[in-house]
Every structure is written in structure tokens, then in C-alpha cells.
Amino acid sequence: MKKLPAPQRHAIDIKPGLKICLLLLIGLLSFSPAPAYAAGNETVSVEYFYEEGCLKCQQALPVVGQVVKSYPDANFSIYEIMSSYTRMKEYRITTVPTIVVNRSTVITYRDYEGNETILKTLLEEAIENSTLPPFPAGEPPAGESSDYNNETNNETPEELNGEKMNPFFILAAGILAGFNPCLLAVMAFLASITLSQQGGKREMLKITAGFSAGIFVMYMVAGISILGTVSFIPRIRETVTTFLALMTGIVGLWHIYDAYRLKVDAKSTFKTPRALKNFMERIGKKNLLLLSFLAGGMFSLVKAPCVGAIYLSILNMLVTKTGMLEGAFYLAIYNLGLVLPVIGLGILLTIGMSPETVTEFREKRRVEIRLVTGLILIALALLMQFRIL
């Protein structure tokens, strides 16, 4: 009888068990919670802010749209700045183009400097990594009011952004502009005419009040006209700000050249037209307030390169950072500062200061004033052009 072999211990084959465990693990991972942008009812809010006529905005929009389309649960809203002041104020947006992801991550042009690859990378990282913060009380959830084809919302507040301009800075800029050789010369000229016609303190005060009011009103009308035009035609804002920055720089160079001419041959290139001098010489006691008001308005026009240079830089800031009503408020503060030195000088002339004293001071200091003013204006022009101001 053949002997059967002894039974052997066989090792258990664990490969089928490993396969089953791996299948279970893959199944669990496939049901793991997705990122915030695709989880349940949560969506990523991507808000794009642009301005009509902005070339940088036109270049960025296709890139942003392409990235957003790759995230099915992302909600894309587009806002034109002139009709979206409230949102811009909330996010403290001051430049365009700007992309806001989930109301927390802000991407501006300075972050990618026109490089579309960097913009795409930044936006993808923001969408994948950002979390959705809670909404303030009373604010609707993101994405309910607009989609990819929605260009604007219908908000119409008065402010362009959340940053308030400093009224004391605006006032100081006006006062600085008021200490101008041109204004000093005209006030001394008016005082000498008044005294030569045996005018008294009342006549000098009328001339001061009328002349100051004429300057104030003329610059207010000009500034509000520009602010109003930009408000109604927002696509020209970029052109207007570039023009104002360019003019500020040109006038700054002019001031430096005038300082040179004054130093070399004591002749200024900022000459008062003879017609204005003739008009001011005919100012008499009759209708003195009205005539001095007209003289102030005429002076503002014909001597704009001399007196209105800093005004251009302030106007540029107002066009860029404010709406029409807020801009008019700050414009009034600036113009008040501009006429304060005129009013102060008029009061000094009224109480006995000699016009010759004013003329002597002007002759001694006008080179330095011209040079400093010119350098300040060129610096302001560069700051405006590079959007630092």
C-alpha cells in the first residue's frame, strides 16, 4: 500500500485581500469631500472690475474668463466701476483691472504686470485655496445677481472707492498755490491803483473780496465741468488723467525755465496781458465789487499756467479717486486754500501795508518760488502718471 505524503502547511495568499482593500480605499477617496469651490451648494465667487476704454482690462478679461470656465461651480461677475461704487468701496479697490475671489483674495494689475501666465496661475491658486468668508448682515449671497454675461450691477453711490482723501492735504495744496508771484503782483498792482485813486479801507476790502471770489468761482466751474464730463463719459477718464499729468509736467518745466530767465535777465515768461492790466486800471469806485470779481475771473484764465499748475494735479487726483459730488467738495476746499493768501494779503494792505513792500518781497523771492514750484510739479506729474497718487 502506497504511503500518502504527510499534510503540509500552506501559506495563506493575501493578494486577493490587498486588492479588495485597495478597491475599498479608492472608493472612499472618490467620495471624499471636494474642495470648497465644488462642495455642495458652495461656489467660488470671482468678481472682475473693469473700466470702459481700459486696454489692460480688455487684455485681462479673456484670461480670467478662460480660467473661470474651467471651474464649473465658480460664479463669474463683471462690474464696470462707474456703476459699482459700493462693491469697490467694500473691497477698497482703487485701480483696474482687479479680480476679487471669494471676497477675500484681491488680484490687481501690479501683481502680474501684464503677464497672462502669472495672472492665470494667481487666479487658479486663489480659486483652489481661498475659503468663502461669511456675508455681512443683509448682503445677498455671491453669484445671485450676475453671471458671466452680466457686465454691470445697478448700484449708484457717489464714491468711487473706500479711500478718503485728506481734506487738510487738499487745503494745504491750495494755500501753497496761493503763495504765487503772479497773485502777489496782481494784488500789489490793485492796491496801488486803489491808493492812487484815494480809495480807503472799504474799497480795498471790496477789491479783495471780489477778486478772490472771481478766482474761486472760475476754478470751481472749470473743475466741476471736467468732473461732470468724466462722470457722464467714464471711458475718457484715462485720457483726461493722462492729459492732466502731461500738462502738469509741462507747466513744471515752464516754471523751472522761468526761474532761469528771471535769474539771467530778470524777465519772466509769465507776463500779464496788457488788456487785463488796462481793465484793472479802469476799476473805479463804481461797481467796484463786480469789476474786481470779473478781474479775478479773467486773471484765472489768462494766468492759468502760472497759478493753476498745482490745480491740475489736484484735479487729476479727484478725477481718479472721487465721483462728481465728492470731487466738487474737495475742489471747493482746494479753491478756498488758494484764495486764503489773497484774502490775507488784502487784509494786510487794507490795514496799512505798502504795495511796494509786497512788490519788493516778490522780486526777492520769485526765483526760488518758481524753481521749487517747478520741481514739485514735475514730481507730481510722475506720481500721477505711475498711479502713485
Short mmCIF file of C-alpha atoms in Angstrom, two decimals:
data_model
loop_
_atom_site.label_atom_id
_atom_site.label_comp_id
_atom_site.label_asym_id
_atom_site.label_seq_id
_atom_site.Cartn_x
_atom_site.Cartn_y
_atom_site.Cartn_z
CA MET A 1 0.00 0.00 0.00
CA LYS A 2 1.36 3.36 -1.11
CA LYS A 3 2.06 5.78 1.70
CA LEU A 4 0.38 9.09 1.38
CA PRO A 5 2.56 12.17 1.84
CA ALA A 6 2.27 13.99 5.10
CA PRO A 7 -0.01 17.02 5.04
CA GLN A 8 1.84 20.32 4.54
CA ARG A 9 1.07 23.75 5.94
CA HIS A 10 0.19 26.10 3.08
CA ALA A 11 0.73 29.89 3.47
CA ILE A 12 -2.39 31.94 3.03
CA ASP A 13 -2.42 34.01 -0.19
CA ILE A 14 -3.12 37.61 0.88
CA LYS A 15 -3.03 39.15 -2.58
CA PRO A 16 -6.81 38.99 -3.07
CA GLY A 17 -7.29 40.71 0.28
CA LEU A 18 -4.92 43.51 -0.68
CA LYS A 19 -6.79 44.03 -3.89
CA ILE A 20 -10.09 44.27 -2.06
CA CYS A 21 -8.65 46.80 0.45
CA LEU A 22 -7.20 48.94 -2.32
CA LEU A 23 -10.53 48.93 -4.11
CA LEU A 24 -12.30 49.98 -0.91
CA LEU A 25 -9.73 52.75 -0.30
CA ILE A 26 -10.12 54.12 -3.81
CA GLY A 27 -13.87 54.05 -3.37
CA LEU A 28 -13.67 56.00 -0.13
CA LEU A 29 -11.33 58.56 -1.66
CA SER A 30 -13.68 59.01 -4.56
CA PHE A 31 -16.36 60.07 -2.09
CA SER A 32 -14.10 62.34 -0.04
CA PRO A 33 -15.24 65.92 0.32
CA ALA A 34 -14.28 68.07 -2.66
CA PRO A 35 -12.57 71.47 -2.35
CA ALA A 36 -14.70 74.45 -1.31
CA TYR A 37 -15.30 75.55 -4.89
CA ALA A 38 -17.22 72.35 -5.71
CA ALA A 39 -18.67 71.22 -2.40
CA GLY A 40 -22.42 71.02 -2.22
CA ASN A 41 -24.06 74.39 -2.68
CA GLU A 42 -20.85 76.34 -2.05
CA THR A 43 -19.42 78.20 -5.02
CA VAL A 44 -16.41 80.33 -5.68
CA SER A 45 -17.23 83.98 -6.27
CA VAL A 46 -14.99 85.60 -8.89
CA GLU A 47 -15.67 89.31 -9.40
CA TYR A 48 -13.95 91.22 -12.18
CA PHE A 49 -13.79 95.04 -12.09
CA TYR A 50 -13.01 96.99 -15.25
CA GLU A 51 -13.38 100.41 -16.84
CA GLU A 52 -14.65 101.37 -20.28
CA GLY A 53 -11.76 102.07 -22.62
CA CYS A 54 -9.16 100.40 -20.36
CA LEU A 55 -6.74 98.44 -22.58
CA LYS A 56 -5.31 96.47 -19.64
CA CYS A 57 -8.84 95.41 -18.69
CA GLN A 58 -9.55 94.21 -22.22
CA GLN A 59 -6.38 92.12 -22.20
CA ALA A 60 -7.08 90.51 -18.82
CA LEU A 61 -10.76 89.63 -19.34
CA PRO A 62 -10.27 86.66 -21.76
CA VAL A 63 -7.69 85.11 -19.41
CA VAL A 64 -9.98 85.45 -16.41
CA GLY A 65 -12.94 84.08 -18.37
CA GLN A 66 -10.94 81.07 -19.54
CA VAL A 67 -9.80 80.20 -16.02
CA VAL A 68 -13.28 80.57 -14.54
CA LYS A 69 -14.81 78.33 -17.22
CA SER A 70 -12.53 75.50 -16.07
CA TYR A 71 -14.30 75.57 -12.68
CA PRO A 72 -17.97 74.64 -13.31
CA ASP A 73 -19.09 75.68 -9.84
CA ALA A 74 -17.41 79.09 -9.98
CA ASN A 75 -19.61 82.13 -10.36
CA PHE A 76 -18.21 84.95 -12.50
CA SER A 77 -19.49 88.53 -12.12
CA ILE A 78 -18.27 91.52 -14.12
CA TYR A 79 -18.62 95.09 -12.84
CA GLU A 80 -17.95 98.41 -14.55
CA ILE A 81 -16.52 100.78 -11.97
CA MET A 82 -18.84 103.71 -12.68
CA SER A 83 -21.88 101.65 -11.66
CA SER A 84 -20.30 99.55 -8.91
CA TYR A 85 -19.06 102.04 -6.33
CA THR A 86 -20.43 100.16 -3.32
CA ARG A 87 -18.59 96.95 -4.10
CA MET A 88 -15.40 98.87 -4.86
CA LYS A 89 -15.73 100.64 -1.53
CA GLU A 90 -16.17 97.32 0.27
CA TYR A 91 -13.05 95.83 -1.32
CA ARG A 92 -11.06 99.12 -1.19
CA ILE A 93 -10.39 98.90 -4.91
CA THR A 94 -8.58 101.90 -6.39
CA THR A 95 -7.29 100.56 -9.71
CA VAL A 96 -8.48 98.40 -12.59
CA PRO A 97 -8.37 95.68 -13.71
CA THR A 98 -8.95 93.98 -10.37
CA ILE A 99 -10.15 90.43 -9.64
CA VAL A 100 -11.67 89.53 -6.25
CA VAL A 101 -12.01 85.85 -5.34
CA ASN A 102 -14.44 84.90 -2.57
CA ARG A 103 -14.41 88.48 -1.31
CA SER A 104 -11.01 87.83 0.33
CA THR A 105 -8.28 87.48 -2.32
CA VAL A 106 -7.65 90.59 -4.42
CA ILE A 107 -5.55 90.40 -7.59
CA THR A 108 -4.54 93.70 -9.23
CA TYR A 109 -2.52 94.57 -12.31
CA ARG A 110 0.56 95.18 -10.15
CA ASP A 111 0.51 91.51 -9.10
CA TYR A 112 1.14 90.24 -12.63
CA GLU A 113 2.28 93.33 -14.60
CA GLY A 114 0.60 92.23 -17.83
CA ASN A 115 1.99 88.66 -17.74
CA GLU A 116 -1.01 86.48 -18.63
CA THR A 117 0.67 83.30 -17.41
CA ILE A 118 1.21 84.78 -13.95
CA LEU A 119 -2.38 86.08 -13.92
CA LYS A 120 -3.70 82.62 -14.77
CA THR A 121 -1.58 80.99 -12.06
CA LEU A 122 -2.59 83.55 -9.41
CA LEU A 123 -6.27 83.17 -10.23
CA GLU A 124 -6.17 79.36 -10.21
CA GLU A 125 -4.40 79.34 -6.84
CA ALA A 126 -6.90 81.84 -5.42
CA ILE A 127 -9.88 79.76 -6.59
CA GLU A 128 -8.49 76.48 -5.28
CA ASN A 129 -7.15 77.74 -1.96
CA SER A 130 -9.48 80.50 -0.83
CA THR A 131 -12.33 79.98 1.58
CA LEU A 132 -15.68 81.68 1.45
CA PRO A 133 -15.99 84.22 4.31
CA PRO A 134 -19.39 84.85 5.90
CA PHE A 135 -21.51 87.59 4.36
CA PRO A 136 -22.25 90.77 6.29
CA ALA A 137 -25.78 91.03 7.63
CA GLY A 138 -28.28 91.86 4.94
CA GLU A 139 -25.93 91.18 2.00
CA PRO A 140 -27.11 88.64 -0.60
CA PRO A 141 -25.06 85.52 -1.32
CA ALA A 142 -22.42 85.81 -4.02
CA GLY A 143 -23.48 84.92 -7.50
CA GLU A 144 -27.22 85.53 -7.17
CA SER A 145 -27.24 88.81 -9.06
CA SER A 146 -24.96 88.19 -12.02
CA ASP A 147 -23.17 85.66 -14.23
CA TYR A 148 -20.54 85.62 -16.96
CA ASN A 149 -22.66 87.67 -19.35
CA ASN A 150 -23.61 90.26 -16.75
CA GLU A 151 -21.48 93.37 -17.30
CA THR A 152 -22.67 95.69 -14.53
CA ASN A 153 -24.82 95.93 -11.49
CA ASN A 154 -27.05 98.92 -10.93
CA GLU A 155 -25.51 100.46 -7.86
CA THR A 156 -25.21 104.23 -7.99
CA PRO A 157 -23.46 105.59 -4.87
CA GLU A 158 -21.37 108.71 -5.01
CA GLU A 159 -17.96 107.36 -4.00
CA LEU A 160 -15.51 105.64 -6.32
CA ASN A 161 -13.62 103.79 -3.62
CA GLY A 162 -13.27 103.36 0.11
CA GLU A 163 -10.19 105.55 0.49
CA LYS A 164 -10.98 109.05 1.66
CA MET A 165 -8.77 111.89 0.53
CA ASN A 166 -7.33 114.07 3.26
CA PRO A 167 -9.07 117.48 3.20
CA PHE A 168 -6.18 119.06 5.11
CA PHE A 169 -3.77 117.95 2.40
CA ILE A 170 -6.06 119.47 -0.24
CA LEU A 171 -6.32 122.73 1.72
CA ALA A 172 -2.54 122.90 2.20
CA ALA A 173 -2.02 122.37 -1.53
CA GLY A 174 -4.35 125.30 -2.24
CA ILE A 175 -2.55 127.56 0.21
CA LEU A 176 0.79 126.61 -1.36
CA ALA A 177 -0.58 127.51 -4.79
CA GLY A 178 -1.84 130.82 -3.40
CA PHE A 179 1.66 131.96 -2.45
CA ASN A 180 2.44 132.70 -6.06
CA PRO A 181 4.41 135.62 -7.53
CA CYS A 182 1.66 136.22 -10.09
CA LEU A 183 -1.02 136.62 -7.42
CA LEU A 184 1.26 138.79 -5.28
CA ALA A 185 1.99 141.04 -8.24
CA VAL A 186 -1.66 141.49 -9.17
CA MET A 187 -2.73 142.22 -5.59
CA ALA A 188 0.06 144.81 -5.23
CA PHE A 189 -1.00 146.33 -8.56
CA LEU A 190 -4.65 146.56 -7.49
CA ALA A 191 -3.66 148.07 -4.14
CA SER A 192 -1.51 150.75 -5.81
CA ILE A 193 -4.38 151.65 -8.17
CA THR A 194 -6.80 151.90 -5.26
CA LEU A 195 -4.50 154.10 -3.23
CA SER A 196 -3.73 156.33 -6.23
CA GLN A 197 -7.46 156.93 -6.63
CA GLN A 198 -7.75 157.94 -2.98
CA GLY A 199 -9.50 154.71 -2.12
CA GLY A 200 -9.90 153.76 1.51
CA LYS A 201 -10.13 150.58 3.54
CA ARG A 202 -13.66 149.79 2.32
CA GLU A 203 -12.57 149.94 -1.33
CA MET A 204 -9.57 147.72 -0.67
CA LEU A 205 -11.74 145.15 1.09
CA LYS A 206 -14.20 145.16 -1.82
CA ILE A 207 -11.36 144.57 -4.29
CA THR A 208 -10.01 141.72 -2.15
CA ALA A 209 -13.43 140.07 -1.78
CA GLY A 210 -14.37 140.46 -5.44
CA PHE A 211 -11.01 139.34 -6.80
CA SER A 212 -10.91 136.27 -4.51
CA ALA A 213 -14.49 135.34 -5.39
CA GLY A 214 -13.71 135.61 -9.11
CA ILE A 215 -10.79 133.19 -8.79
CA PHE A 216 -12.80 130.79 -6.62
CA VAL A 217 -15.82 130.66 -8.93
CA MET A 218 -13.79 130.34 -12.14
CA TYR A 219 -11.78 127.36 -10.86
CA MET A 220 -14.91 125.75 -9.41
CA VAL A 221 -16.75 126.00 -12.72
CA ALA A 222 -13.78 124.59 -14.66
CA GLY A 223 -13.23 121.72 -12.23
CA ILE A 224 -16.89 120.71 -11.95
CA SER A 225 -17.18 120.78 -15.74
CA ILE A 226 -14.32 118.30 -16.07
CA LEU A 227 -15.59 116.07 -13.23
CA GLY A 228 -19.09 116.09 -14.68
CA THR A 229 -17.88 115.21 -18.16
CA VAL A 230 -15.87 112.25 -16.84
CA SER A 231 -18.87 111.08 -14.77
CA PHE A 232 -21.13 111.04 -17.83
CA ILE A 233 -18.48 109.66 -20.21
CA PRO A 234 -16.36 107.35 -17.99
CA ARG A 235 -14.36 105.90 -20.89
CA ILE A 236 -12.46 109.20 -21.24
CA ARG A 237 -11.16 109.12 -17.65
CA GLU A 238 -7.86 107.53 -18.67
CA THR A 239 -7.38 110.13 -21.41
CA VAL A 240 -8.23 113.02 -19.07
CA THR A 241 -5.88 111.85 -16.32
CA THR A 242 -3.04 111.30 -18.79
CA PHE A 243 -3.61 114.77 -20.25
CA LEU A 244 -3.65 116.40 -16.80
CA ALA A 245 -0.45 114.60 -15.78
CA LEU A 246 1.22 115.68 -19.04
CA MET A 247 0.14 119.30 -18.61
CA THR A 248 1.35 119.31 -15.00
CA GLY A 249 4.79 118.14 -16.12
CA ILE A 250 4.93 120.70 -18.96
CA VAL A 251 3.97 123.57 -16.66
CA GLY A 252 6.53 122.33 -14.12
CA LEU A 253 9.27 122.57 -16.76
CA TRP A 254 7.96 126.00 -17.70
CA HIS A 255 8.31 127.17 -14.10
CA ILE A 256 11.91 125.95 -13.96
CA TYR A 257 12.68 127.72 -17.25
CA ASP A 258 11.05 130.90 -15.93
CA ALA A 259 13.25 130.71 -12.83
CA TYR A 260 16.25 130.52 -15.14
CA ARG A 261 15.09 133.54 -17.18
CA LEU A 262 14.47 135.53 -14.02
CA LYS A 263 17.94 134.69 -12.75
CA VAL A 264 19.66 135.56 -16.04
CA ASP A 265 17.91 138.72 -17.23
CA ALA A 266 15.20 139.39 -14.59
CA LYS A 267 12.42 138.87 -17.15
CA SER A 268 9.55 136.48 -16.52
CA THR A 269 7.84 134.44 -19.25
CA PHE A 270 4.61 134.63 -17.25
CA LYS A 271 3.55 138.08 -18.42
CA THR A 272 0.24 139.67 -17.59
CA PRO A 273 -1.54 140.65 -20.82
CA ARG A 274 -1.88 144.38 -21.37
CA ALA A 275 -5.64 144.02 -21.84
CA LEU A 276 -6.02 142.68 -18.31
CA LYS A 277 -3.85 145.49 -16.92
CA ASN A 278 -5.94 148.07 -18.77
CA PHE A 279 -9.14 146.53 -17.40
CA MET A 280 -7.84 146.60 -13.82
CA GLU A 281 -6.63 150.19 -14.23
CA ARG A 282 -10.19 151.26 -15.06
CA ILE A 283 -11.58 149.80 -11.85
CA GLY A 284 -13.12 152.74 -10.03
CA LYS A 285 -15.32 153.24 -7.04
CA LYS A 286 -18.49 152.48 -9.03
CA ASN A 287 -19.37 148.77 -9.26
CA LEU A 288 -16.04 148.04 -7.61
CA LEU A 289 -17.10 144.62 -6.29
CA LEU A 290 -18.40 143.44 -9.68
CA LEU A 291 -15.40 144.72 -11.62
CA SER A 292 -12.92 143.13 -9.22
CA PHE A 293 -14.88 139.86 -9.47
CA LEU A 294 -14.55 139.97 -13.26
CA ALA A 295 -10.86 140.81 -12.90
CA GLY A 296 -10.39 137.71 -10.71
CA GLY A 297 -12.12 135.52 -13.28
CA MET A 298 -10.06 136.95 -16.13
CA PHE A 299 -6.88 136.54 -14.10
CA SER A 300 -7.70 132.83 -13.52
CA LEU A 301 -7.95 132.26 -17.27
CA VAL A 302 -5.01 134.23 -18.63
CA LYS A 303 -2.63 133.32 -15.79
CA ALA A 304 -3.63 129.66 -15.53
CA PRO A 305 -0.10 128.36 -16.36
CA CYS A 306 1.26 130.50 -13.54
CA VAL A 307 -1.37 129.93 -10.85
CA GLY A 308 -3.24 126.81 -11.92
CA ALA A 309 -0.40 124.28 -12.12
CA ILE A 310 -0.99 122.61 -8.74
CA TYR A 311 -4.70 122.81 -9.53
CA LEU A 312 -4.10 120.40 -12.44
CA SER A 313 -2.51 117.80 -10.15
CA ILE A 314 -5.32 118.07 -7.61
CA LEU A 315 -7.90 117.79 -10.38
CA ASN A 316 -6.15 114.67 -11.64
CA MET A 317 -6.47 113.06 -8.19
CA LEU A 318 -10.14 114.00 -7.98
CA VAL A 319 -10.93 112.57 -11.43
CA THR A 320 -9.17 109.32 -10.50
CA LYS A 321 -10.42 108.78 -6.94
CA THR A 322 -13.77 110.52 -6.49
CA GLY A 323 -17.19 110.92 -8.01
CA MET A 324 -18.65 114.23 -9.11
CA LEU A 325 -20.22 115.38 -5.82
CA GLU A 326 -17.32 114.32 -3.62
CA GLY A 327 -14.89 115.81 -6.13
CA ALA A 328 -16.75 119.13 -6.04
CA PHE A 329 -16.45 119.15 -2.23
CA TYR A 330 -12.67 118.67 -2.31
CA LEU A 331 -12.39 121.14 -5.17
CA ALA A 332 -14.07 123.78 -3.01
CA ILE A 333 -11.59 123.05 -0.19
CA TYR A 334 -8.66 123.49 -2.59
CA ASN A 335 -10.00 126.75 -4.02
CA LEU A 336 -10.59 128.06 -0.51
CA GLY A 337 -6.95 127.40 0.28
CA LEU A 338 -5.95 129.11 -2.98
CA VAL A 339 -7.70 132.38 -2.10
CA LEU A 340 -6.73 132.44 1.59
CA PRO A 341 -3.31 134.04 0.89
CA VAL A 342 -5.05 136.58 -1.37
CA ILE A 343 -7.52 137.42 1.37
CA GLY A 344 -4.75 137.65 3.96
CA LEU A 345 -2.67 139.90 1.74
CA GLY A 346 -5.71 142.07 1.02
CA ILE A 347 -6.34 142.50 4.73
CA LEU A 348 -2.69 143.46 5.32
CA LEU A 349 -2.87 146.02 2.52
CA THR A 350 -6.10 147.35 3.98
CA ILE A 351 -4.62 147.94 7.42
CA GLY A 352 -1.62 149.78 6.09
CA MET A 353 0.95 147.53 4.41
CA SER A 354 2.59 149.32 1.50
CA PRO A 355 2.18 147.79 -2.01
CA GLU A 356 5.89 148.48 -2.50
CA THR A 357 6.66 146.07 0.35
CA VAL A 358 4.73 143.31 -1.42
CA THR A 359 6.50 144.09 -4.71
CA GLU A 360 9.90 144.06 -3.03
CA PHE A 361 9.24 140.68 -1.39
CA ARG A 362 8.02 139.28 -4.72
CA GLU A 363 11.14 140.48 -6.56
CA LYS A 364 13.45 138.91 -3.99
CA ARG A 365 11.75 135.51 -3.73
CA ARG A 366 10.16 134.79 -7.09
CA VAL A 367 13.16 132.85 -8.49
CA GLU A 368 13.14 130.45 -5.54
CA ILE A 369 9.34 130.15 -5.65
CA ARG A 370 9.39 129.38 -9.38
CA LEU A 371 12.13 126.77 -9.02
CA VAL A 372 10.55 124.96 -6.06
CA THR A 373 7.12 125.03 -7.71
CA GLY A 374 8.54 123.59 -10.92
CA LEU A 375 10.28 120.71 -9.14
CA ILE A 376 7.14 119.92 -7.13
CA LEU A 377 5.02 119.88 -10.29
CA ILE A 378 7.37 117.53 -12.14
CA ALA A 379 7.37 115.17 -9.16
CA LEU A 380 3.57 115.30 -9.03
CA ALA A 381 3.33 114.60 -12.75
CA LEU A 382 5.48 111.47 -12.38
CA LEU A 383 3.48 110.28 -9.37
CA MET A 384 0.24 110.79 -11.28
CA GLN A 385 1.48 109.05 -14.42
CA PHE A 386 2.58 105.97 -12.46
CA ARG A 387 -0.71 105.97 -10.48
CA ILE A 388 1.01 106.51 -7.14
CA LEU A 389 -1.23 109.50 -6.49
#
